[in-house]
Each structure stands twice: as C-alpha cells, then as structure tokens.
Short mmCIF file of C-alpha atoms in Angstrom, two decimals:
data_model
loop_
_atom_site.label_atom_id
_atom_site.label_comp_id
_atom_site.label_asym_id
_atom_site.label_seq_id
_atom_site.Cartn_x
_atom_site.Cartn_y
_atom_site.Cartn_z
CA UNK A 1 146.02 73.72 112.52
CA UNK A 2 144.22 74.20 109.45
CA UNK A 3 141.22 76.05 110.32
CA UNK A 4 138.41 78.14 108.77
CA UNK A 5 136.55 81.67 109.82
CA UNK A 6 133.63 83.67 109.20
CA UNK A 7 135.16 87.54 109.11
CA UNK A 8 131.83 89.46 109.86
CA UNK A 9 132.24 88.53 113.77
CA UNK A 10 135.82 89.02 114.49
CA UNK A 11 138.03 92.49 114.16
CA UNK A 12 140.70 90.62 112.29
CA UNK A 13 142.89 87.97 112.52
CA UNK A 14 145.59 89.52 114.46
CA UNK A 15 145.05 90.04 118.66
CA UNK A 16 144.28 93.45 119.63
CA UNK A 17 144.19 94.80 123.62
CA UNK A 18 139.87 95.06 124.28
CA UNK A 19 139.31 93.16 120.42
CA UNK A 20 137.49 89.57 119.63
CA UNK A 21 139.82 88.78 116.99
CA UNK A 22 140.37 85.27 115.41
CA UNK A 23 143.68 84.65 116.91
CA UNK A 24 142.45 85.49 120.17
CA UNK A 25 139.74 83.63 120.72
CA UNK A 26 141.28 80.57 119.23
CA UNK A 27 144.35 81.15 121.44
CA UNK A 28 141.94 80.98 125.11
CA UNK A 29 140.41 78.02 123.38
CA UNK A 30 143.67 76.66 123.21
CA UNK A 31 144.45 77.89 126.27
CA UNK A 32 141.89 76.57 128.33
CA UNK A 33 142.03 72.83 126.53
CA UNK A 34 145.69 72.86 127.25
CA UNK A 35 145.69 73.94 130.68
CA UNK A 36 148.24 76.42 130.26
CA UNK A 37 149.02 80.00 128.17
CA UNK A 38 149.16 79.38 124.57
CA UNK A 39 149.98 81.12 121.33
CA UNK A 40 149.64 80.36 117.58
CA UNK A 41 150.98 81.65 114.83
CA UNK A 42 148.69 82.04 111.35
CA UNK A 43 150.45 82.00 108.10
CA UNK A 44 149.12 85.45 107.46
CA UNK A 45 146.63 88.85 108.91
CA UNK A 46 142.94 88.99 107.73
CA UNK A 47 141.47 92.25 107.96
CA UNK A 48 137.88 93.02 110.35
CA UNK A 49 135.28 91.44 108.24
CA UNK A 50 137.48 89.14 106.15
CA UNK A 51 136.95 85.26 106.10
CA UNK A 52 139.24 82.33 105.60
CA UNK A 53 137.88 78.79 103.96
CA UNK A 54 141.63 77.74 104.50
CA UNK A 55 143.85 79.43 107.04
CA UNK A 56 146.91 77.76 108.57
CA UNK A 57 148.70 78.21 112.39
CA UNK A 58 151.10 76.85 114.07
CA UNK A 59 151.69 76.43 117.78
CA UNK A 60 154.61 74.85 119.87
CA UNK A 61 154.10 71.97 122.11
CA UNK A 62 156.85 70.34 124.57
CA UNK A 63 155.46 66.60 123.43
CA UNK A 64 153.55 65.02 120.60
CA UNK A 65 150.11 65.51 121.19
CA UNK A 66 148.79 61.86 121.82
CA UNK A 67 144.69 62.64 120.54
CA UNK A 68 145.06 65.52 117.73
CA UNK A 69 140.96 64.31 116.87
CA UNK A 70 139.99 65.01 120.36
CA UNK A 71 141.96 67.87 120.88
CA UNK A 72 140.18 69.50 117.46
CA UNK A 73 136.63 68.61 118.79
CA UNK A 74 137.53 70.05 122.44
CA UNK A 75 138.18 73.01 119.84
CA UNK A 76 135.06 73.31 118.25
CA UNK A 77 133.51 73.04 120.99
CA UNK A 78 135.10 75.87 122.99
CA UNK A 79 136.10 77.85 119.65
CA UNK A 80 131.83 78.95 118.49
CA UNK A 81 130.14 78.61 115.28
CA UNK A 82 131.96 80.98 113.30
CA UNK A 83 135.48 80.03 113.74
CA UNK A 84 135.94 75.38 112.18
CA UNK A 85 139.19 74.16 113.55
CA UNK A 86 139.50 70.92 110.38
CA UNK A 87 142.90 69.23 111.71
CA UNK A 88 145.81 69.68 113.74
CA UNK A 89 148.30 67.52 112.02
CA UNK A 90 151.96 67.38 113.87
CA UNK A 91 155.38 69.02 112.03
CA UNK A 92 158.85 69.12 111.94
CA UNK A 93 159.66 71.31 114.67
CA UNK A 94 161.47 74.43 112.35
CA UNK A 95 158.36 74.75 109.99
CA UNK A 96 156.81 77.85 110.49
CA UNK A 97 152.90 78.84 109.14
CA UNK A 98 154.34 82.07 107.81
CA UNK A 99 157.37 81.84 106.56
CA UNK A 100 157.37 78.04 105.03
CA UNK A 101 154.70 79.63 103.11
CA UNK A 102 155.04 79.75 99.17
CA UNK A 103 151.90 80.94 97.99
CA UNK A 104 148.64 82.18 99.42
CA UNK A 105 145.85 82.60 97.51
CA UNK A 106 142.12 84.67 97.75
CA UNK A 107 138.93 84.89 96.42
CA UNK A 108 136.46 87.65 95.52
CA UNK A 109 133.00 87.26 95.61
CA UNK A 110 130.44 89.04 93.42
CA UNK A 111 126.94 88.07 92.61
CA UNK A 112 125.46 89.71 89.78
CA UNK A 113 122.00 89.55 90.70
CA UNK A 114 120.00 90.67 94.16
CA UNK A 115 120.27 87.21 96.27
CA UNK A 116 118.90 86.84 99.79
CA UNK A 117 121.15 83.58 100.63
CA UNK A 118 124.05 85.55 99.47
CA UNK A 119 123.83 89.07 100.34
CA UNK A 120 126.11 88.35 103.75
CA UNK A 121 128.76 86.17 101.84
CA UNK A 122 129.27 88.39 98.84
CA UNK A 123 128.95 91.44 97.30
CA UNK A 124 126.46 93.07 94.69
CA UNK A 125 128.02 93.89 91.63
CA UNK A 126 126.45 96.46 89.71
CA UNK A 127 124.70 95.42 86.49
CA UNK A 128 126.72 95.93 82.72
CA UNK A 129 130.09 95.52 84.76
CA UNK A 130 132.26 95.06 81.61
CA UNK A 131 134.48 91.44 82.94
CA UNK A 132 136.47 91.06 79.84
CA UNK A 133 137.99 94.16 80.44
CA UNK A 134 138.79 93.75 83.89
CA UNK A 135 140.65 91.12 82.97
CA UNK A 136 142.59 92.65 80.56
CA UNK A 137 143.24 95.05 83.44
CA UNK A 138 144.56 92.27 85.91
CA UNK A 139 146.72 90.23 82.75
CA UNK A 140 148.54 93.16 84.25
CA UNK A 141 149.55 92.26 87.51
CA UNK A 142 151.19 89.12 86.06
CA UNK A 143 153.79 91.22 85.17
CA UNK A 144 154.16 93.67 88.27
CA UNK A 145 156.73 93.59 90.54
CA UNK A 146 156.23 96.87 92.94
CA UNK A 147 152.32 97.54 94.51
CA UNK A 148 152.88 99.99 96.40
CA UNK A 149 149.58 101.82 94.17
CA UNK A 150 147.76 98.83 95.83
CA UNK A 151 149.66 98.87 99.99
CA UNK A 152 148.25 100.19 102.88
CA UNK A 153 150.13 103.73 103.63
CA UNK A 154 151.94 103.90 106.51
CA UNK A 155 152.59 99.97 107.02
CA UNK A 156 155.74 98.48 108.33
CA UNK A 157 156.23 96.17 105.24
CA UNK A 158 159.64 96.78 104.75
CA UNK A 159 159.65 95.81 100.39
CA UNK A 160 156.09 96.38 98.56
CA UNK A 161 157.36 93.40 96.01
CA UNK A 162 154.66 91.08 95.15
CA UNK A 163 155.05 87.84 92.91
CA UNK A 164 151.63 87.57 91.48
CA UNK A 165 150.79 83.90 89.40
CA UNK A 166 146.81 84.24 88.58
CA UNK A 167 144.65 87.12 88.91
CA UNK A 168 141.73 86.33 86.50
CA UNK A 169 137.73 86.92 87.14
CA UNK A 170 135.88 83.63 86.85
CA UNK A 171 132.26 82.76 86.60
CA UNK A 172 130.66 80.90 89.05
CA UNK A 173 126.93 79.88 88.30
CA UNK A 174 124.67 82.02 86.64
CA UNK A 175 125.07 85.47 88.50
CA UNK A 176 127.74 84.98 89.90
CA UNK A 177 131.98 85.95 89.62
CA UNK A 178 134.73 85.50 91.33
CA UNK A 179 138.34 86.85 91.40
CA UNK A 180 140.84 84.56 92.19
CA UNK A 181 144.55 85.70 92.74
CA UNK A 182 147.46 84.12 94.01
CA UNK A 183 150.71 85.70 94.76
CA UNK A 184 153.91 84.96 97.16
CA UNK A 185 152.90 87.05 99.88
CA UNK A 186 150.52 90.12 99.97
CA UNK A 187 150.12 93.26 101.08
CA UNK A 188 147.94 94.76 103.98
CA UNK A 189 144.38 96.01 102.14
CA UNK A 190 146.08 94.89 98.65
CA UNK A 191 143.36 92.53 97.07
CA UNK A 192 140.39 94.62 98.21
CA UNK A 193 142.61 97.85 96.80
CA UNK A 194 143.55 95.97 93.10
CA UNK A 195 139.96 94.48 92.78
CA UNK A 196 138.60 98.47 93.98
CA UNK A 197 140.71 99.60 91.32
CA UNK A 198 139.27 96.36 88.26
CA UNK A 199 135.75 97.32 89.23
CA UNK A 200 136.81 101.24 88.09
CA UNK A 201 137.54 99.81 85.27
CA UNK A 202 134.50 96.92 84.83
CA UNK A 203 132.38 100.41 85.44
CA UNK A 204 134.00 102.32 81.80
CA UNK A 205 135.46 105.01 84.33
CA UNK A 206 139.38 104.02 84.24
CA UNK A 207 140.88 102.44 80.93
CA UNK A 208 143.04 99.23 80.51
CA UNK A 209 145.93 101.76 80.24
CA UNK A 210 145.01 103.90 82.89
CA UNK A 211 145.13 100.90 85.23
CA UNK A 212 149.16 100.66 83.90
CA UNK A 213 149.62 103.74 84.61
CA UNK A 214 148.06 103.25 88.53
CA UNK A 215 150.44 101.05 89.01
CA UNK A 216 153.41 102.32 87.07
CA UNK A 217 152.75 105.44 89.92
CA UNK A 218 153.97 103.59 92.91
CA UNK A 219 150.89 105.72 94.50
CA UNK A 220 148.30 104.46 96.54
CA UNK A 221 146.41 107.36 95.69
CA UNK A 222 146.10 106.69 91.90
CA UNK A 223 144.16 103.51 92.97
CA UNK A 224 140.40 102.74 93.11
CA UNK A 225 138.46 102.55 96.71
CA UNK A 226 139.39 99.62 98.53
CA UNK A 227 136.05 96.72 98.50
CA UNK A 228 134.14 95.84 101.09
CA UNK A 229 135.63 92.58 102.99
CA UNK A 230 132.65 90.28 104.05
CA UNK A 231 133.25 89.13 100.11
CA UNK A 232 136.83 88.08 100.53
CA UNK A 233 138.39 84.50 101.50
CA UNK A 234 141.80 83.91 102.36
CA UNK A 235 140.84 80.81 100.17
CA UNK A 236 144.50 78.41 100.20
CA UNK A 237 148.14 78.91 101.45
CA UNK A 238 150.15 75.96 99.96
CA UNK A 239 153.86 75.19 101.51
CA UNK B 1 105.59 87.10 90.40
CA UNK B 2 108.38 85.09 90.80
CA UNK B 3 110.75 85.64 93.75
CA UNK B 4 113.03 83.66 96.52
CA UNK B 5 113.50 84.83 99.83
CA UNK B 6 115.60 83.94 103.37
CA UNK B 7 113.44 82.76 106.14
CA UNK B 8 114.76 83.90 109.70
CA UNK B 9 113.73 87.58 109.64
CA UNK B 10 110.18 86.37 108.92
CA UNK B 11 107.27 85.57 110.73
CA UNK B 12 106.61 82.86 108.15
CA UNK B 13 104.60 83.48 104.55
CA UNK B 14 101.42 84.79 105.73
CA UNK B 15 99.77 87.34 106.37
CA UNK B 16 99.18 87.66 110.49
CA UNK B 17 98.28 90.94 112.45
CA UNK B 18 100.84 92.27 114.47
CA UNK B 19 104.11 90.02 112.47
CA UNK B 20 106.35 91.18 109.89
CA UNK B 21 105.76 88.32 106.74
CA UNK B 22 106.90 88.18 103.20
CA UNK B 23 103.77 88.05 102.01
CA UNK B 24 102.92 91.81 104.27
CA UNK B 25 106.07 93.05 102.87
CA UNK B 26 105.35 92.40 99.27
CA UNK B 27 102.05 93.82 99.61
CA UNK B 28 103.17 97.11 101.36
CA UNK B 29 105.90 97.45 98.78
CA UNK B 30 103.33 96.92 95.94
CA UNK B 31 100.53 98.65 96.96
CA UNK B 32 103.28 102.48 97.32
CA UNK B 33 104.46 101.48 94.15
CA UNK B 34 101.32 100.85 92.32
CA UNK B 35 99.59 103.27 94.89
CA UNK B 36 96.08 101.45 95.97
CA UNK B 37 95.94 98.72 98.17
CA UNK B 38 96.93 95.61 97.06
CA UNK B 39 97.21 92.12 98.30
CA UNK B 40 99.06 89.06 96.78
CA UNK B 41 98.06 85.59 97.01
CA UNK B 42 101.41 82.81 96.87
CA UNK B 43 101.28 79.16 95.70
CA UNK B 44 101.61 78.26 99.39
CA UNK B 45 102.76 79.54 103.04
CA UNK B 46 105.36 78.83 104.54
CA UNK B 47 106.07 78.90 108.02
CA UNK B 48 108.68 81.12 110.14
CA UNK B 49 111.98 80.44 109.15
CA UNK B 50 111.59 78.85 106.40
CA UNK B 51 113.44 79.97 103.67
CA UNK B 52 112.24 80.04 99.64
CA UNK B 53 114.40 79.79 96.62
CA UNK B 54 111.15 79.91 94.38
CA UNK B 55 108.33 81.27 95.28
CA UNK B 56 105.15 81.98 93.02
CA UNK B 57 102.33 84.57 93.67
CA UNK B 58 99.91 86.78 92.25
CA UNK B 59 97.93 89.79 92.05
CA UNK B 60 95.31 91.18 89.87
CA UNK B 61 95.19 94.44 88.15
CA UNK B 62 92.73 96.64 85.78
CA UNK B 63 94.76 97.01 82.90
CA UNK B 64 98.94 95.70 81.87
CA UNK B 65 101.40 96.77 83.73
CA UNK B 66 103.39 98.51 81.01
CA UNK B 67 106.67 97.97 82.52
CA UNK B 68 107.11 95.07 84.60
CA UNK B 69 110.96 95.33 84.68
CA UNK B 70 110.86 98.42 86.45
CA UNK B 71 108.40 97.21 88.97
CA UNK B 72 110.66 94.36 89.37
CA UNK B 73 113.31 97.03 90.39
CA UNK B 74 111.10 99.34 92.20
CA UNK B 75 109.59 96.44 94.23
CA UNK B 76 113.48 95.19 94.77
CA UNK B 77 114.47 98.31 96.35
CA UNK B 78 112.13 99.16 99.02
CA UNK B 79 111.54 94.86 100.27
CA UNK B 80 114.84 94.91 101.84
CA UNK B 81 118.05 92.43 100.96
CA UNK B 82 116.14 89.63 102.15
CA UNK B 83 113.38 89.36 99.51
CA UNK B 84 114.58 89.18 95.89
CA UNK B 85 111.43 90.00 93.22
CA UNK B 86 113.06 87.88 90.10
CA UNK B 87 110.41 88.61 87.50
CA UNK B 88 107.16 89.66 87.02
CA UNK B 89 105.32 88.69 84.10
CA UNK B 90 101.54 88.25 82.93
CA UNK B 91 99.35 85.50 82.66
CA UNK B 92 95.82 84.79 81.81
CA UNK B 93 93.27 85.95 84.13
CA UNK B 94 92.11 82.56 85.76
CA UNK B 95 95.32 81.89 86.49
CA UNK B 96 95.20 81.32 89.80
CA UNK B 97 99.14 81.30 92.04
CA UNK B 98 97.88 78.65 94.22
CA UNK B 99 95.05 76.18 93.14
CA UNK B 100 97.05 75.89 89.77
CA UNK B 101 100.24 74.38 90.64
CA UNK B 102 100.54 71.32 90.40
CA UNK B 103 103.78 70.14 91.93
CA UNK B 104 105.82 72.07 94.62
CA UNK B 105 109.87 71.36 95.64
CA UNK B 106 110.98 71.54 98.70
CA UNK B 107 114.90 70.74 100.00
CA UNK B 108 116.19 70.17 103.43
CA UNK B 109 120.13 70.86 103.74
CA UNK B 110 122.17 69.43 106.13
CA UNK B 111 125.43 69.26 106.41
CA UNK B 112 128.34 66.33 108.38
CA UNK B 113 131.24 69.30 109.12
CA UNK B 114 131.39 72.39 110.97
CA UNK B 115 131.00 74.78 108.22
CA UNK B 116 131.33 78.51 109.66
CA UNK B 117 129.89 79.80 106.57
CA UNK B 118 126.78 77.61 105.79
CA UNK B 119 125.64 76.95 109.87
CA UNK B 120 122.91 79.77 109.29
CA UNK B 121 121.71 77.79 106.00
CA UNK B 122 121.67 74.41 106.73
CA UNK B 123 121.67 71.87 109.25
CA UNK B 124 124.06 70.50 111.44
CA UNK B 125 123.88 66.77 111.07
CA UNK B 126 125.53 64.44 113.60
CA UNK B 127 128.35 61.99 112.99
CA UNK B 128 127.58 58.53 111.38
CA UNK B 129 123.77 59.18 110.67
CA UNK B 130 122.82 56.28 108.02
CA UNK B 131 121.77 58.20 104.69
CA UNK B 132 121.41 54.83 103.26
CA UNK B 133 118.56 53.67 105.80
CA UNK B 134 116.81 57.17 105.59
CA UNK B 135 116.38 56.46 102.05
CA UNK B 136 114.90 53.24 102.33
CA UNK B 137 112.46 54.82 104.78
CA UNK B 138 111.90 57.86 102.08
CA UNK B 139 111.26 55.18 99.85
CA UNK B 140 107.74 54.29 101.90
CA UNK B 141 106.92 57.85 101.16
CA UNK B 142 106.05 57.06 97.01
CA UNK B 143 104.12 54.67 98.25
CA UNK B 144 102.69 56.28 100.81
CA UNK B 145 98.99 58.56 100.51
CA UNK B 146 97.91 59.86 104.25
CA UNK B 147 100.33 62.22 105.85
CA UNK B 148 98.24 62.01 109.00
CA UNK B 149 100.94 61.29 111.27
CA UNK B 150 102.81 64.48 109.70
CA UNK B 151 100.54 67.20 109.52
CA UNK B 152 99.86 69.37 111.87
CA UNK B 153 97.45 68.68 114.84
CA UNK B 154 94.27 71.35 115.01
CA UNK B 155 94.40 73.06 111.16
CA UNK B 156 91.86 73.31 108.79
CA UNK B 157 92.84 71.09 106.10
CA UNK B 158 90.45 69.14 105.10
CA UNK B 159 91.86 66.28 103.82
CA UNK B 160 95.88 64.74 104.84
CA UNK B 161 95.87 62.35 101.38
CA UNK B 162 99.09 63.90 99.37
CA UNK B 163 100.95 62.37 96.56
CA UNK B 164 104.75 61.92 96.53
CA UNK B 165 106.58 61.79 93.69
CA UNK B 166 110.22 62.27 94.45
CA UNK B 167 112.09 61.76 98.25
CA UNK B 168 115.56 61.15 98.22
CA UNK B 169 118.90 62.16 99.99
CA UNK B 170 121.31 63.46 97.50
CA UNK B 171 124.99 64.10 98.19
CA UNK B 172 125.82 67.57 98.33
CA UNK B 173 129.67 68.28 97.54
CA UNK B 174 132.07 66.75 100.37
CA UNK B 175 130.14 67.47 103.37
CA UNK B 176 126.71 68.00 102.82
CA UNK B 177 123.20 66.38 101.57
CA UNK B 178 119.99 67.61 100.99
CA UNK B 179 116.70 65.82 100.91
CA UNK B 180 114.66 66.66 97.78
CA UNK B 181 110.98 65.91 98.21
CA UNK B 182 107.95 66.58 95.61
CA UNK B 183 104.59 66.46 96.08
CA UNK B 184 101.39 67.98 94.36
CA UNK B 185 100.25 69.63 98.36
CA UNK B 186 102.21 69.53 101.33
CA UNK B 187 100.50 69.78 104.78
CA UNK B 188 101.43 72.37 107.58
CA UNK B 189 105.25 71.57 108.78
CA UNK B 190 104.87 67.99 107.08
CA UNK B 191 108.49 68.36 105.38
CA UNK B 192 110.27 69.12 108.83
CA UNK B 193 107.72 66.26 110.82
CA UNK B 194 109.28 64.20 107.71
CA UNK B 195 112.91 64.65 108.21
CA UNK B 196 113.21 65.05 111.75
CA UNK B 197 111.56 61.20 111.57
CA UNK B 198 113.94 60.24 109.38
CA UNK B 199 116.13 61.11 110.92
CA UNK B 200 115.72 58.88 113.89
CA UNK B 201 115.91 56.29 111.07
CA UNK B 202 119.61 57.45 110.12
CA UNK B 203 120.26 57.41 114.08
CA UNK B 204 119.55 54.11 114.39
CA UNK B 205 116.53 54.83 117.12
CA UNK B 206 114.06 53.69 114.12
CA UNK B 207 114.21 50.90 111.92
CA UNK B 208 112.72 51.23 108.59
CA UNK B 209 110.09 48.46 109.47
CA UNK B 210 109.01 51.30 112.75
CA UNK B 211 108.84 54.29 109.76
CA UNK B 212 106.56 52.40 108.18
CA UNK B 213 104.23 52.07 111.13
CA UNK B 214 104.07 55.63 112.10
CA UNK B 215 103.07 56.24 108.30
CA UNK B 216 100.32 52.92 109.22
CA UNK B 217 99.55 54.89 112.73
CA UNK B 218 97.97 58.41 110.74
CA UNK B 219 99.01 60.10 114.45
CA UNK B 220 101.14 62.82 114.54
CA UNK B 221 102.73 62.17 117.82
CA UNK B 222 104.19 58.72 116.51
CA UNK B 223 106.23 60.84 114.52
CA UNK B 224 109.94 62.03 114.74
CA UNK B 225 110.06 65.95 116.20
CA UNK B 226 110.67 68.40 113.50
CA UNK B 227 113.97 70.33 112.54
CA UNK B 228 114.48 73.53 112.58
CA UNK B 229 112.82 75.44 109.57
CA UNK B 230 116.20 77.68 108.76
CA UNK B 231 117.79 74.58 106.53
CA UNK B 232 113.95 74.29 104.49
CA UNK B 233 113.58 75.49 101.11
CA UNK B 234 110.61 75.80 99.13
CA UNK B 235 112.75 74.81 96.21
CA UNK B 236 110.44 74.66 92.71
CA UNK B 237 106.83 75.15 91.88
CA UNK B 238 105.64 74.17 88.70
CA UNK B 239 102.15 74.99 87.11
#
C-alpha cells in the first residue's frame, strides 16, 4: 500500500505499547475490515511528529484481493483524516516494503517569513540564513560514507554507513526553502541532525570546513542539535 | 497595513464583545506597542473561520511612523502565529481601507482526494463533481447585478447590487480546484452561498438554467446551503 500521513497526531510510525502510532492505527483498521489480525511492514520508521507524503507498506494475504479500490475506501473511512491510504496493489510474494527499497528521499521545509497557514507544516527559519554556505556544506555529504556523527546514540543499527546521492537546499516560492536528501538508507534521527548542523553553518556559527570536521569525528556530540520533526517529510521511496 | 491570517482560531474579523476576533487582537497589540488606545479599519469583514491571504487595514496616527519595519516586528511578536502583519506603510490622510477598495478577490479551495496535510485549509469535494457545469453556471454571475439570492437575511446592507468581474473554477495541482471570484463588493456570506449553490449544480442536483432561476428569484431560500468557511480566503484587495 502507498499512503500519506501527517505526523503531529502520532507517536511515530512504529507500534509501541500504549501509544497511538500510524502503524497501529492502520493495522487496527485493516484487521477490522479483513476480520482477522493483520500486521503491516513499512518501508521505514518515522519518528514522532514526522510526516510522510509517501510511505509504502506491505501485508500478507492468503489469496489475491478481489477489490483493492474498495479496501482503500473502507480503510480511509476508518483511519481518520490524518492518514490517507492512496493505493493498494498486489506484488510478488517475495517482495518486501523495507528490504527491497533502493532509496528514500526526505524533504525538510523552511519558511523565511511568518505564515499563518504553513507554520504547522514547516520550520520558521530566522532571517539571514546563508543557504549558499549550507549548500557548500551539504555537498560534503555526497562524499561521506560514515554518518555516525548524525546517528542517534544507543540504537540497534549494525552500521552507520549510508550512501547519500542528493543533498541540496532548493527554493520553494518566494519565502520558502526545502532541503532534499536522498540515500539508500537513513539512520534514526539522521535528517534532523544533518539539517540542524547545516543550520549552524547557515547562521555563521560553524564554517564549512568545521562541518567536514564534525563528520570526520564520528561523534554525535560534535554535530548540531536535531531539528523539530513537524517540518520533515518522508517524500518518496523507490524500489 | 497589509496582513494575513488563518481564520480557524477567530470569531471573524470584526470586534465583538467577549469574542476573540482578528481586529480585536491587532488593536490590542497596536495599543500595547503604541501606548495608547488604537482602532483599525479593515477593507472588509470576514466571518468566523474565514481566512485572509491578504487583508488591508488602516489606522490614524498624529505624526509619521519613524520605523514602520520595527512596528511590524513588534506587532508580529505579540499577535501570535495565526496572524502575520506583513507591511505597514504611510498613505495620504484621506485614504480609507474600506471605502477606497475598488475590488476584492476571494478563493475557495476544494480537494478531490483525501489529504492529511490540506484538510484544515480546504474543502474535501465528493468524487465526480462536474466542474465544467459549475463553470457554465458561474459565468451567469458575470451578468448578474442583484445578489439577493446569495445575501444573508436581515443584515444592514442597503443594497444587494454587486459587480462580479471574475467567477471561475480553476485547477490547482492534480487533486485540487479553486473558485476565484472578484467583485467590487461582497454581501455577507455571499461567496459561501454562491459556492454552495454551484456545488448543487456540480452534483447534478440543479441544472444551469435552474441556477439562473435561483438568481432571478432574489430569494435566499432558493439557493444552496452555505459552504464551510475554513476553505475560503480573502485573497486580494485592490485600490
């Protein structure tokens, strides 16, 4: 299934006891509609408050669905306004939403002016951020393999190696910017830590060469603070 | 002053005893910053929940403002996230935000797919609305002078004559439509009643010729129900 969700109402993607998560809401809806206990596997996990413009998840059924469009409608009637199930389609039995994904793209939205309409969906950037310098620093990410400096401490990730193929701030309209980052995989909290450190560069508190040193140190404490999650979007998953 | 606001948190534009309105919040902020009792006059009144992408208001001062940009910053620090004061500039003493406005444009946003991000800001249209037919009906508004059928009953408006110069549904992206309507003046509740009646046409419950008859009747009860205000935006005021 391909779906979208607003992150604010949820305690992230992954099921957790006692918390409302995107996965738990969808699994409950799917179990209701299909009249048996259903589990789904997502392409990745998003943290509390983080949005998805496009998430992909799979689930197993014993026989092909007779009417996937109807299942989409039935699920949308149950999951609430903050989740949109967009499409459900059959794939080969050995396909896996997480393991078969070849890349993920995240967007981080910043607005430079006060906006009554977009503040719940983007980050209000301070005046005078140097996006040119931020892009100089972002280019270094393309030549980086080890992202330990942007990894959350004490996770169960076996390696901190990622291959970033795009990392760039682009203009959106007159008052907006979006940081677009694509990689084969992301570590937990990685995009928000990367953006937070780039913002230090943009504020003039860190030079581009110091940004390179932060990466070389392989130490999370060297990087900038993590950015708020409400402006972050899982934008695309490719297979 | 040129400003924008999200309508949801407010009981409309105009000051009302015991209610939080856009005007009352701005007057309180202006009075705080300028250390005396200030009143503002808006280009028009928006109802509860209705947004403004661009509202214009004026206020009187005894001597020219020394630093309008600073006043903008100070006001924005007080008025909260849902109002953005965008610019304050000096005009001739006889200029009037309401009486000198030559036209107003409103936008009404409809989305045809479920969207977790845009539902607070737009109207979820049912599937299969016939926007072609709605535009045939909308064209009749350009030849209409008396809008009594779309006027709120029992208001103090002296006349229900308006000159509509644009009235058209236009596509926005893959899943959206916007109804753009420009007129020299609008009656209270008029846009929402017009859109509600056009939607009847789009649903096939009213023909284009019946739409023309509704207008000819000059009777509010003949028109369709009023649309929700959260998808309506005062978009532009021209002088």
